[in-house]
Amino acid sequence: MDWITYLLETARPTAIGMGFGFAFMTALELLLPRGEQPLASRLQGILFWTLWIPVTAVCFALFRELWPLLGIRPLVVLPLTFSWAGAAAVVLAPIAGAFVSDLFFYWFHRGQHAWFWRYHAVHHSIRDLSAV
């Protein structure tokens, strides 16, 4: 599979899922308001996600093509045939992945506070918080 096909197969479901999620959360916010959320702020958020999803998908597609060329292999490969070990892996792998991801995200965020506050402060200066 070429990387453009992979990109389209990755970005489309993500965009559709996030679109439904944003629509649902926005409907809840409009039905149960907890403060003012200007339309301009929501449109800025939609613009951000409209750019973020394809850029991230391109990066993932490039990594997917680049890593094998550099000889980088997956740390964990889940078996595709049924066994009790495979079933346990299917359950435990997402939990372990979430834990490791959260651990790295936490320390990355701490690093942003320590060394890149000038740029990271924008993340903490948001005035209009909404689902978007």
mmCIF file of N, CA and C in Angstrom:
data_model
loop_
_atom_site.group_PDB
_atom_site.id
_atom_site.type_symbol
_atom_site.label_atom_id
_atom_site.label_comp_id
_atom_site.label_asym_id
_atom_site.label_seq_id
_atom_site.Cartn_x
_atom_site.Cartn_y
_atom_site.Cartn_z
ATOM 1 N N MET A 1 0.856 -1.177 0.000
ATOM 2 C CA MET A 1 0.000 0.000 0.000
ATOM 3 C C MET A 1 0.902 1.242 0.000
ATOM 4 N N ASP A 2 0.659 2.125 -0.927
ATOM 5 C CA ASP A 2 1.465 3.342 -0.983
ATOM 6 C C ASP A 2 1.033 4.310 0.121
ATOM 7 N N TRP A 3 1.859 5.278 0.424
ATOM 8 C CA TRP A 3 1.624 6.140 1.586
ATOM 9 C C TRP A 3 0.444 7.080 1.378
ATOM 10 N N ILE A 4 0.106 7.409 0.132
ATOM 11 C CA ILE A 4 -1.058 8.281 -0.100
ATOM 12 C C ILE A 4 -2.342 7.522 0.231
ATOM 13 N N THR A 5 -2.418 6.261 -0.179
ATOM 14 C CA THR A 5 -3.587 5.452 0.162
ATOM 15 C C THR A 5 -3.697 5.299 1.672
ATOM 16 N N TYR A 6 -2.549 5.018 2.317
ATOM 17 C CA TYR A 6 -2.532 4.901 3.778
ATOM 18 C C TYR A 6 -2.996 6.203 4.418
ATOM 19 N N LEU A 7 -2.533 7.312 3.883
ATOM 20 C CA LEU A 7 -2.907 8.628 4.406
ATOM 21 C C LEU A 7 -4.414 8.834 4.324
ATOM 22 N N LEU A 8 -4.998 8.525 3.184
ATOM 23 C CA LEU A 8 -6.441 8.699 3.013
ATOM 24 C C LEU A 8 -7.222 7.749 3.922
ATOM 25 N N GLU A 9 -6.745 6.518 4.046
ATOM 26 C CA GLU A 9 -7.432 5.551 4.897
ATOM 27 C C GLU A 9 -7.314 5.920 6.368
ATOM 28 N N THR A 10 -6.268 6.641 6.749
ATOM 29 C CA THR A 10 -6.071 7.043 8.137
ATOM 30 C C THR A 10 -6.808 8.340 8.455
ATOM 31 N N ALA A 11 -6.701 9.333 7.602
ATOM 32 C CA ALA A 11 -7.252 10.661 7.889
ATOM 33 C C ALA A 11 -8.775 10.689 7.807
ATOM 34 N N ARG A 12 -9.340 9.976 6.852
ATOM 35 C CA ARG A 12 -10.792 10.035 6.664
ATOM 36 C C ARG A 12 -11.559 9.549 7.894
ATOM 37 N N PRO A 13 -11.273 8.345 8.438
ATOM 38 C CA PRO A 13 -12.026 7.917 9.621
ATOM 39 C C PRO A 13 -11.782 8.813 10.830
ATOM 40 N N THR A 14 -10.570 9.318 10.955
ATOM 41 C CA THR A 14 -10.268 10.223 12.070
ATOM 42 C C THR A 14 -11.092 11.491 11.953
ATOM 43 N N ALA A 15 -11.120 12.076 10.769
ATOM 44 C CA ALA A 15 -11.891 13.310 10.560
ATOM 45 C C ALA A 15 -13.382 13.067 10.786
ATOM 46 N N ILE A 16 -13.898 11.941 10.283
ATOM 47 C CA ILE A 16 -15.320 11.645 10.464
ATOM 48 C C ILE A 16 -15.643 11.445 11.940
ATOM 49 N N GLY A 17 -14.814 10.663 12.636
ATOM 50 C CA GLY A 17 -15.032 10.420 14.068
ATOM 51 C C GLY A 17 -14.956 11.698 14.886
ATOM 52 N N MET A 18 -13.957 12.530 14.603
ATOM 53 C CA MET A 18 -13.836 13.785 15.349
ATOM 54 C C MET A 18 -14.976 14.729 14.994
ATOM 55 N N GLY A 19 -15.405 14.725 13.745
ATOM 56 C CA GLY A 19 -16.535 15.564 13.350
ATOM 57 C C GLY A 19 -17.790 15.199 14.124
ATOM 58 N N PHE A 20 -18.089 13.893 14.211
ATOM 59 C CA PHE A 20 -19.253 13.458 14.989
ATOM 60 C C PHE A 20 -19.076 13.805 16.469
ATOM 61 N N GLY A 21 -17.868 13.608 16.987
ATOM 62 C CA GLY A 21 -17.606 13.934 18.395
ATOM 63 C C GLY A 21 -17.800 15.421 18.672
ATOM 64 N N PHE A 22 -17.252 16.273 17.793
ATOM 65 C CA PHE A 22 -17.410 17.719 17.966
ATOM 66 C C PHE A 22 -18.873 18.126 17.859
ATOM 67 N N ALA A 23 -19.586 17.537 16.895
ATOM 68 C CA ALA A 23 -21.001 17.879 16.724
ATOM 69 C C ALA A 23 -21.803 17.491 17.970
ATOM 70 N N PHE A 24 -21.549 16.309 18.494
ATOM 71 C CA PHE A 24 -22.258 15.846 19.694
ATOM 72 C C PHE A 24 -21.948 16.744 20.894
ATOM 73 N N MET A 25 -20.664 17.027 21.119
ATOM 74 C CA MET A 25 -20.282 17.857 22.267
ATOM 75 C C MET A 25 -20.789 19.298 22.105
ATOM 76 N N THR A 26 -20.766 19.813 20.893
ATOM 77 C CA THR A 26 -21.282 21.166 20.654
ATOM 78 C C THR A 26 -22.774 21.214 20.922
ATOM 79 N N ALA A 27 -23.511 20.176 20.495
ATOM 80 C CA ALA A 27 -24.950 20.125 20.776
ATOM 81 C C ALA A 27 -25.198 20.122 22.284
ATOM 82 N N LEU A 28 -24.414 19.358 23.029
ATOM 83 C CA LEU A 28 -24.555 19.351 24.490
ATOM 84 C C LEU A 28 -24.249 20.725 25.084
ATOM 85 N N GLU A 29 -23.205 21.364 24.572
ATOM 86 C CA GLU A 29 -22.851 22.698 25.083
ATOM 87 C C GLU A 29 -23.947 23.723 24.797
ATOM 88 N N LEU A 30 -24.593 23.596 23.657
ATOM 89 C CA LEU A 30 -25.663 24.535 23.323
ATOM 90 C C LEU A 30 -26.926 24.244 24.138
ATOM 91 N N LEU A 31 -27.188 22.977 24.405
ATOM 92 C CA LEU A 31 -28.365 22.604 25.205
ATOM 93 C C LEU A 31 -28.163 22.885 26.695
ATOM 94 N N LEU A 32 -26.935 22.701 27.168
ATOM 95 C CA LEU A 32 -26.615 22.896 28.592
ATOM 96 C C LEU A 32 -25.464 23.900 28.724
ATOM 97 N N PRO A 33 -25.705 25.174 28.432
ATOM 98 C CA PRO A 33 -24.614 26.150 28.420
ATOM 99 C C PRO A 33 -24.025 26.372 29.818
ATOM 100 N N ARG A 34 -22.704 26.521 29.856
ATOM 101 C CA ARG A 34 -21.995 26.831 31.100
ATOM 102 C C ARG A 34 -21.045 27.991 30.827
ATOM 103 N N GLY A 35 -21.575 29.054 30.329
ATOM 104 C CA GLY A 35 -20.766 30.219 30.000
ATOM 105 C C GLY A 35 -20.903 30.544 28.519
ATOM 106 N N GLU A 36 -20.368 31.684 28.152
ATOM 107 C CA GLU A 36 -20.466 32.151 26.772
ATOM 108 C C GLU A 36 -19.326 31.576 25.948
ATOM 109 N N GLN A 37 -19.655 31.073 24.772
ATOM 110 C CA GLN A 37 -18.655 30.538 23.854
ATOM 111 C C GLN A 37 -18.902 31.147 22.480
ATOM 112 N N PRO A 38 -18.155 32.199 22.143
ATOM 113 C CA PRO A 38 -18.394 32.910 20.883
ATOM 114 C C PRO A 38 -18.213 32.021 19.653
ATOM 115 N N LEU A 39 -18.973 32.330 18.619
ATOM 116 C CA LEU A 39 -18.891 31.599 17.361
ATOM 117 C C LEU A 39 -17.493 31.707 16.759
ATOM 118 N N ALA A 40 -16.861 32.883 16.861
ATOM 119 C CA ALA A 40 -15.516 33.072 16.301
ATOM 120 C C ALA A 40 -14.526 32.095 16.939
ATOM 121 N N SER A 41 -14.672 31.871 18.228
ATOM 122 C CA SER A 41 -13.792 30.935 18.922
ATOM 123 C C SER A 41 -13.995 29.511 18.414
ATOM 124 N N ARG A 42 -15.250 29.133 18.217
ATOM 125 C CA ARG A 42 -15.534 27.794 17.681
ATOM 126 C C ARG A 42 -14.967 27.645 16.274
ATOM 127 N N LEU A 43 -15.087 28.681 15.447
ATOM 128 C CA LEU A 43 -14.569 28.613 14.079
ATOM 129 C C LEU A 43 -13.047 28.497 14.075
ATOM 130 N N GLN A 44 -12.369 29.180 15.000
ATOM 131 C CA GLN A 44 -10.917 29.037 15.114
ATOM 132 C C GLN A 44 -10.554 27.601 15.472
ATOM 133 N N GLY A 45 -11.320 27.009 16.387
ATOM 134 C CA GLY A 45 -11.077 25.622 16.762
ATOM 135 C C GLY A 45 -11.276 24.675 15.594
ATOM 136 N N ILE A 46 -12.331 24.895 14.820
ATOM 137 C CA ILE A 46 -12.593 24.051 13.650
ATOM 138 C C ILE A 46 -11.469 24.203 12.625
ATOM 139 N N LEU A 47 -10.977 25.431 12.428
ATOM 140 C CA LEU A 47 -9.855 25.651 11.512
ATOM 141 C C LEU A 47 -8.614 24.901 11.995
ATOM 142 N N PHE A 48 -8.340 24.965 13.291
ATOM 143 C CA PHE A 48 -7.191 24.261 13.853
ATOM 144 C C PHE A 48 -7.277 22.768 13.537
ATOM 145 N N TRP A 49 -8.427 22.142 13.864
ATOM 146 C CA TRP A 49 -8.564 20.701 13.651
ATOM 147 C C TRP A 49 -8.577 20.345 12.173
ATOM 148 N N THR A 50 -9.090 21.238 11.328
ATOM 149 C CA THR A 50 -9.096 21.003 9.885
ATOM 150 C C THR A 50 -7.667 20.934 9.354
ATOM 151 N N LEU A 51 -6.775 21.687 9.946
ATOM 152 C CA LEU A 51 -5.361 21.633 9.549
ATOM 153 C C LEU A 51 -4.615 20.517 10.287
ATOM 154 N N TRP A 52 -4.922 20.318 11.559
ATOM 155 C CA TRP A 52 -4.178 19.368 12.385
ATOM 156 C C TRP A 52 -4.329 17.927 11.912
ATOM 157 N N ILE A 53 -5.527 17.500 11.571
ATOM 158 C CA ILE A 53 -5.761 16.107 11.188
ATOM 159 C C ILE A 53 -4.952 15.721 9.947
ATOM 160 N N PRO A 54 -4.993 16.488 8.848
ATOM 161 C CA PRO A 54 -4.186 16.075 7.687
ATOM 162 C C PRO A 54 -2.682 16.158 7.943
ATOM 163 N N VAL A 55 -2.235 17.177 8.676
ATOM 164 C CA VAL A 55 -0.795 17.292 8.951
ATOM 165 C C VAL A 55 -0.332 16.095 9.770
ATOM 166 N N THR A 56 -1.083 15.716 10.786
ATOM 167 C CA THR A 56 -0.727 14.568 11.603
ATOM 168 C C THR A 56 -0.768 13.288 10.785
ATOM 169 N N ALA A 57 -1.778 13.141 9.950
ATOM 170 C CA ALA A 57 -1.876 11.944 9.112
ATOM 171 C C ALA A 57 -0.685 11.841 8.164
ATOM 172 N N VAL A 58 -0.246 12.959 7.588
ATOM 173 C CA VAL A 58 0.927 12.950 6.709
ATOM 174 C C VAL A 58 2.168 12.528 7.499
ATOM 175 N N CYS A 59 2.341 13.065 8.694
ATOM 176 C CA CYS A 59 3.498 12.693 9.519
ATOM 177 C C CYS A 59 3.489 11.202 9.833
ATOM 178 N N PHE A 60 2.341 10.658 10.226
ATOM 179 C CA PHE A 60 2.253 9.236 10.520
ATOM 180 C C PHE A 60 2.536 8.391 9.278
ATOM 181 N N ALA A 61 2.012 8.818 8.136
ATOM 182 C CA ALA A 61 2.253 8.073 6.900
ATOM 183 C C ALA A 61 3.741 8.091 6.539
ATOM 184 N N LEU A 62 4.386 9.229 6.723
ATOM 185 C CA LEU A 62 5.824 9.308 6.436
ATOM 186 C C LEU A 62 6.627 8.443 7.404
ATOM 187 N N PHE A 63 6.270 8.480 8.693
ATOM 188 C CA PHE A 63 6.947 7.619 9.655
ATOM 189 C C PHE A 63 6.775 6.149 9.283
ATOM 190 N N ARG A 64 5.570 5.791 8.884
ATOM 191 C CA ARG A 64 5.279 4.402 8.516
ATOM 192 C C ARG A 64 6.167 3.945 7.364
ATOM 193 N N GLU A 65 6.454 4.834 6.439
ATOM 194 C CA GLU A 65 7.326 4.489 5.308
ATOM 195 C C GLU A 65 8.802 4.571 5.689
ATOM 196 N N LEU A 66 9.162 5.503 6.552
ATOM 197 C CA LEU A 66 10.566 5.753 6.878
ATOM 198 C C LEU A 66 11.142 4.720 7.836
ATOM 199 N N TRP A 67 10.392 4.308 8.838
ATOM 200 C CA TRP A 67 10.928 3.421 9.866
ATOM 201 C C TRP A 67 11.484 2.118 9.317
ATOM 202 N N PRO A 68 10.777 1.413 8.424
ATOM 203 C CA PRO A 68 11.377 0.176 7.891
ATOM 204 C C PRO A 68 12.668 0.444 7.108
ATOM 205 N N LEU A 69 12.740 1.575 6.428
ATOM 206 C CA LEU A 69 13.960 1.910 5.691
ATOM 207 C C LEU A 69 15.138 2.118 6.632
ATOM 208 N N LEU A 70 14.857 2.569 7.852
ATOM 209 C CA LEU A 70 15.908 2.772 8.850
ATOM 210 C C LEU A 70 16.154 1.525 9.698
ATOM 211 N N GLY A 71 15.390 0.479 9.423
ATOM 212 C CA GLY A 71 15.564 -0.761 10.175
ATOM 213 C C GLY A 71 14.886 -0.760 11.534
ATOM 214 N N ILE A 72 13.946 0.153 11.751
ATOM 215 C CA ILE A 72 13.239 0.218 13.030
ATOM 216 C C ILE A 72 12.028 -0.708 12.951
ATOM 217 N N ARG A 73 11.970 -1.657 13.885
ATOM 218 C CA ARG A 73 10.876 -2.625 13.901
ATOM 219 C C ARG A 73 9.952 -2.333 15.073
ATOM 220 N N PRO A 74 8.711 -2.820 15.022
ATOM 221 C CA PRO A 74 7.793 -2.616 16.150
ATOM 222 C C PRO A 74 8.321 -3.288 17.419
ATOM 223 N N LEU A 75 8.045 -2.662 18.567
ATOM 224 C CA LEU A 75 8.431 -3.268 19.842
ATOM 225 C C LEU A 75 7.554 -4.460 20.174
ATOM 226 N N VAL A 76 6.284 -4.365 19.800
ATOM 227 C CA VAL A 76 5.319 -5.417 20.104
ATOM 228 C C VAL A 76 4.546 -5.738 18.838
ATOM 229 N N VAL A 77 4.388 -7.023 18.568
ATOM 230 C CA VAL A 77 3.574 -7.476 17.447
ATOM 231 C C VAL A 77 2.510 -8.404 18.023
ATOM 232 N N LEU A 78 1.250 -8.054 17.816
ATOM 233 C CA LEU A 78 0.166 -8.889 18.332
ATOM 234 C C LEU A 78 -0.101 -10.046 17.395
ATOM 235 N N PRO A 79 -0.275 -11.254 17.963
ATOM 236 C CA PRO A 79 -0.573 -12.409 17.107
ATOM 237 C C PRO A 79 -1.972 -12.293 16.507
ATOM 238 N N LEU A 80 -2.111 -12.720 15.270
ATOM 239 C CA LEU A 80 -3.403 -12.637 14.596
ATOM 240 C C LEU A 80 -4.199 -13.932 14.692
ATOM 241 N N THR A 81 -3.581 -15.014 15.165
ATOM 242 C CA THR A 81 -4.309 -16.267 15.363
ATOM 243 C C THR A 81 -4.799 -16.309 16.794
ATOM 244 N N PHE A 82 -5.926 -16.989 17.020
ATOM 245 C CA PHE A 82 -6.491 -17.005 18.372
ATOM 246 C C PHE A 82 -5.709 -17.925 19.289
ATOM 247 N N SER A 83 -5.402 -17.393 20.443
ATOM 248 C CA SER A 83 -4.845 -18.151 21.562
ATOM 249 C C SER A 83 -5.149 -17.335 22.803
ATOM 250 N N TRP A 84 -5.020 -17.948 23.953
ATOM 251 C CA TRP A 84 -5.282 -17.203 25.187
ATOM 252 C C TRP A 84 -4.274 -16.082 25.364
ATOM 253 N N ALA A 85 -3.036 -16.342 24.971
ATOM 254 C CA ALA A 85 -2.012 -15.295 25.055
ATOM 255 C C ALA A 85 -2.354 -14.153 24.102
ATOM 256 N N GLY A 86 -2.857 -14.507 22.896
ATOM 257 C CA GLY A 86 -3.247 -13.476 21.940
ATOM 258 C C GLY A 86 -4.427 -12.665 22.431
ATOM 259 N N ALA A 87 -5.394 -13.351 23.053
ATOM 260 C CA ALA A 87 -6.565 -12.648 23.592
ATOM 261 C C ALA A 87 -6.144 -11.708 24.715
ATOM 262 N N ALA A 88 -5.241 -12.176 25.576
ATOM 263 C CA ALA A 88 -4.747 -11.324 26.664
ATOM 264 C C ALA A 88 -3.997 -10.128 26.092
ATOM 265 N N ALA A 89 -3.227 -10.358 25.025
ATOM 266 C CA ALA A 89 -2.472 -9.261 24.408
ATOM 267 C C ALA A 89 -3.406 -8.218 23.825
ATOM 268 N N VAL A 90 -4.504 -8.666 23.224
ATOM 269 C CA VAL A 90 -5.470 -7.724 22.637
ATOM 270 C C VAL A 90 -6.085 -6.849 23.717
ATOM 271 N N VAL A 91 -6.272 -7.392 24.911
ATOM 272 C CA VAL A 91 -6.849 -6.623 26.018
ATOM 273 C C VAL A 91 -5.784 -5.758 26.688
ATOM 274 N N LEU A 92 -4.610 -6.333 26.939
ATOM 275 C CA LEU A 92 -3.583 -5.621 27.699
ATOM 276 C C LEU A 92 -2.781 -4.609 26.881
ATOM 277 N N ALA A 93 -2.616 -4.851 25.581
ATOM 278 C CA ALA A 93 -1.808 -3.948 24.757
ATOM 279 C C ALA A 93 -2.355 -2.523 24.732
ATOM 280 N N PRO A 94 -3.669 -2.317 24.540
ATOM 281 C CA PRO A 94 -4.161 -0.932 24.566
ATOM 282 C C PRO A 94 -3.989 -0.273 25.936
ATOM 283 N N ILE A 95 -4.142 -1.052 27.001
ATOM 284 C CA ILE A 95 -3.966 -0.491 28.348
ATOM 285 C C ILE A 95 -2.508 -0.090 28.542
ATOM 286 N N ALA A 96 -1.595 -0.979 28.168
ATOM 287 C CA ALA A 96 -0.171 -0.664 28.290
ATOM 288 C C ALA A 96 0.204 0.509 27.384
ATOM 289 N N GLY A 97 -0.350 0.520 26.167
ATOM 290 C CA GLY A 97 -0.069 1.625 25.249
ATOM 291 C C GLY A 97 -0.553 2.957 25.793
ATOM 292 N N ALA A 98 -1.750 2.959 26.385
ATOM 293 C CA ALA A 98 -2.283 4.194 26.974
ATOM 294 C C ALA A 98 -1.410 4.649 28.137
ATOM 295 N N PHE A 99 -0.954 3.704 28.959
ATOM 296 C CA PHE A 99 -0.101 4.053 30.096
ATOM 297 C C PHE A 99 1.220 4.657 29.626
ATOM 298 N N VAL A 100 1.870 4.004 28.679
ATOM 299 C CA VAL A 100 3.160 4.503 28.180
ATOM 300 C C VAL A 100 2.976 5.846 27.483
ATOM 301 N N SER A 101 1.927 5.973 26.669
ATOM 302 C CA SER A 101 1.652 7.231 25.983
ATOM 303 C C SER A 101 1.406 8.361 26.982
ATOM 304 N N ASP A 102 0.608 8.080 27.999
ATOM 305 C CA ASP A 102 0.310 9.086 29.000
ATOM 306 C C ASP A 102 1.563 9.484 29.776
ATOM 307 N N LEU A 103 2.413 8.509 30.071
ATOM 308 C CA LEU A 103 3.662 8.794 30.774
ATOM 309 C C LEU A 103 4.546 9.735 29.952
ATOM 310 N N PHE A 104 4.705 9.422 28.657
ATOM 311 C CA PHE A 104 5.520 10.296 27.802
ATOM 312 C C PHE A 104 4.881 11.668 27.629
ATOM 313 N N PHE A 105 3.553 11.711 27.462
ATOM 314 C CA PHE A 105 2.880 12.989 27.301
ATOM 315 C C PHE A 105 3.056 13.851 28.549
ATOM 316 N N TYR A 106 2.925 13.224 29.731
ATOM 317 C CA TYR A 106 3.081 13.968 30.983
ATOM 318 C C TYR A 106 4.463 14.608 31.055
ATOM 319 N N TRP A 107 5.520 13.841 30.802
ATOM 320 C CA TRP A 107 6.878 14.379 30.909
ATOM 321 C C TRP A 107 7.181 15.370 29.795
ATOM 322 N N PHE A 108 6.599 15.164 28.620
ATOM 323 C CA PHE A 108 6.760 16.133 27.545
ATOM 324 C C PHE A 108 6.120 17.465 27.944
ATOM 325 N N HIS A 109 4.918 17.384 28.530
ATOM 326 C CA HIS A 109 4.222 18.591 28.969
ATOM 327 C C HIS A 109 5.015 19.285 30.076
ATOM 328 N N ARG A 110 5.572 18.542 31.014
ATOM 329 C CA ARG A 110 6.407 19.129 32.060
ATOM 330 C C ARG A 110 7.624 19.823 31.447
ATOM 331 N N GLY A 111 8.207 19.189 30.425
ATOM 332 C CA GLY A 111 9.346 19.794 29.734
ATOM 333 C C GLY A 111 8.971 21.097 29.047
ATOM 334 N N GLN A 112 7.778 21.147 28.487
ATOM 335 C CA GLN A 112 7.320 22.391 27.870
ATOM 336 C C GLN A 112 7.217 23.493 28.921
ATOM 337 N N HIS A 113 6.738 23.147 30.097
ATOM 338 C CA HIS A 113 6.650 24.138 31.167
ATOM 339 C C HIS A 113 8.042 24.595 31.595
ATOM 340 N N ALA A 114 8.985 23.688 31.649
ATOM 341 C CA ALA A 114 10.319 24.015 32.156
ATOM 342 C C ALA A 114 11.172 24.765 31.133
ATOM 343 N N TRP A 115 11.139 24.330 29.867
ATOM 344 C CA TRP A 115 12.099 24.872 28.905
ATOM 345 C C TRP A 115 11.484 25.682 27.773
ATOM 346 N N PHE A 116 10.214 25.514 27.499
ATOM 347 C CA PHE A 116 9.607 26.214 26.362
ATOM 348 C C PHE A 116 8.367 26.999 26.772
ATOM 349 N N TRP A 117 8.367 27.540 27.979
ATOM 350 C CA TRP A 117 7.182 28.222 28.481
ATOM 351 C C TRP A 117 6.740 29.346 27.562
ATOM 352 N N ARG A 118 7.681 30.048 26.983
ATOM 353 C CA ARG A 118 7.358 31.182 26.110
ATOM 354 C C ARG A 118 6.382 30.754 25.004
ATOM 355 N N TYR A 119 6.577 29.572 24.460
ATOM 356 C CA TYR A 119 5.710 29.082 23.385
ATOM 357 C C TYR A 119 4.506 28.318 23.946
ATOM 358 N N HIS A 120 4.719 27.628 25.034
ATOM 359 C CA HIS A 120 3.681 26.779 25.616
ATOM 360 C C HIS A 120 2.614 27.587 26.354
ATOM 361 N N ALA A 121 2.936 28.806 26.741
ATOM 362 C CA ALA A 121 1.992 29.633 27.496
ATOM 363 C C ALA A 121 0.687 29.845 26.737
ATOM 364 N N VAL A 122 0.752 29.820 25.417
ATOM 365 C CA VAL A 122 -0.462 29.988 24.605
ATOM 366 C C VAL A 122 -1.484 28.909 24.977
ATOM 367 N N HIS A 123 -0.998 27.713 25.238
ATOM 368 C CA HIS A 123 -1.867 26.587 25.620
ATOM 369 C C HIS A 123 -2.630 26.886 26.910
ATOM 370 N N HIS A 124 -2.048 27.665 27.782
ATOM 371 C CA HIS A 124 -2.675 27.966 29.058
ATOM 372 C C HIS A 124 -3.408 29.312 29.072
ATOM 373 N N SER A 125 -3.396 30.026 27.961
ATOM 374 C CA SER A 125 -4.028 31.347 27.937
ATOM 375 C C SER A 125 -5.375 31.344 27.241
ATOM 376 N N ILE A 126 -5.914 30.178 26.963
ATOM 377 C CA ILE A 126 -7.195 30.094 26.266
ATOM 378 C C ILE A 126 -8.299 30.745 27.098
ATOM 379 N N ARG A 127 -9.132 31.532 26.454
ATOM 380 C CA ARG A 127 -10.216 32.238 27.139
ATOM 381 C C ARG A 127 -11.560 31.591 26.910
ATOM 382 N N ASP A 128 -11.758 31.049 25.726
ATOM 383 C CA ASP A 128 -13.049 30.458 25.364
ATOM 384 C C ASP A 128 -12.865 28.967 25.176
ATOM 385 N N LEU A 129 -13.216 28.188 26.172
ATOM 386 C CA LEU A 129 -13.043 26.748 26.103
ATOM 387 C C LEU A 129 -14.332 26.094 25.651
ATOM 388 N N SER A 130 -14.249 25.310 24.585
ATOM 389 C CA SER A 130 -15.408 24.585 24.086
ATOM 390 C C SER A 130 -14.946 23.210 23.620
ATOM 391 N N ALA A 131 -15.864 22.377 23.196
ATOM 392 C CA ALA A 131 -15.528 21.042 22.720
ATOM 393 C C ALA A 131 -14.596 21.115 21.505
ATOM 394 N N VAL A 132 -14.753 22.123 20.683
ATOM 395 C CA VAL A 132 -13.918 22.255 19.498
ATOM 396 C C VAL A 132 -12.542 22.747 19.884
#
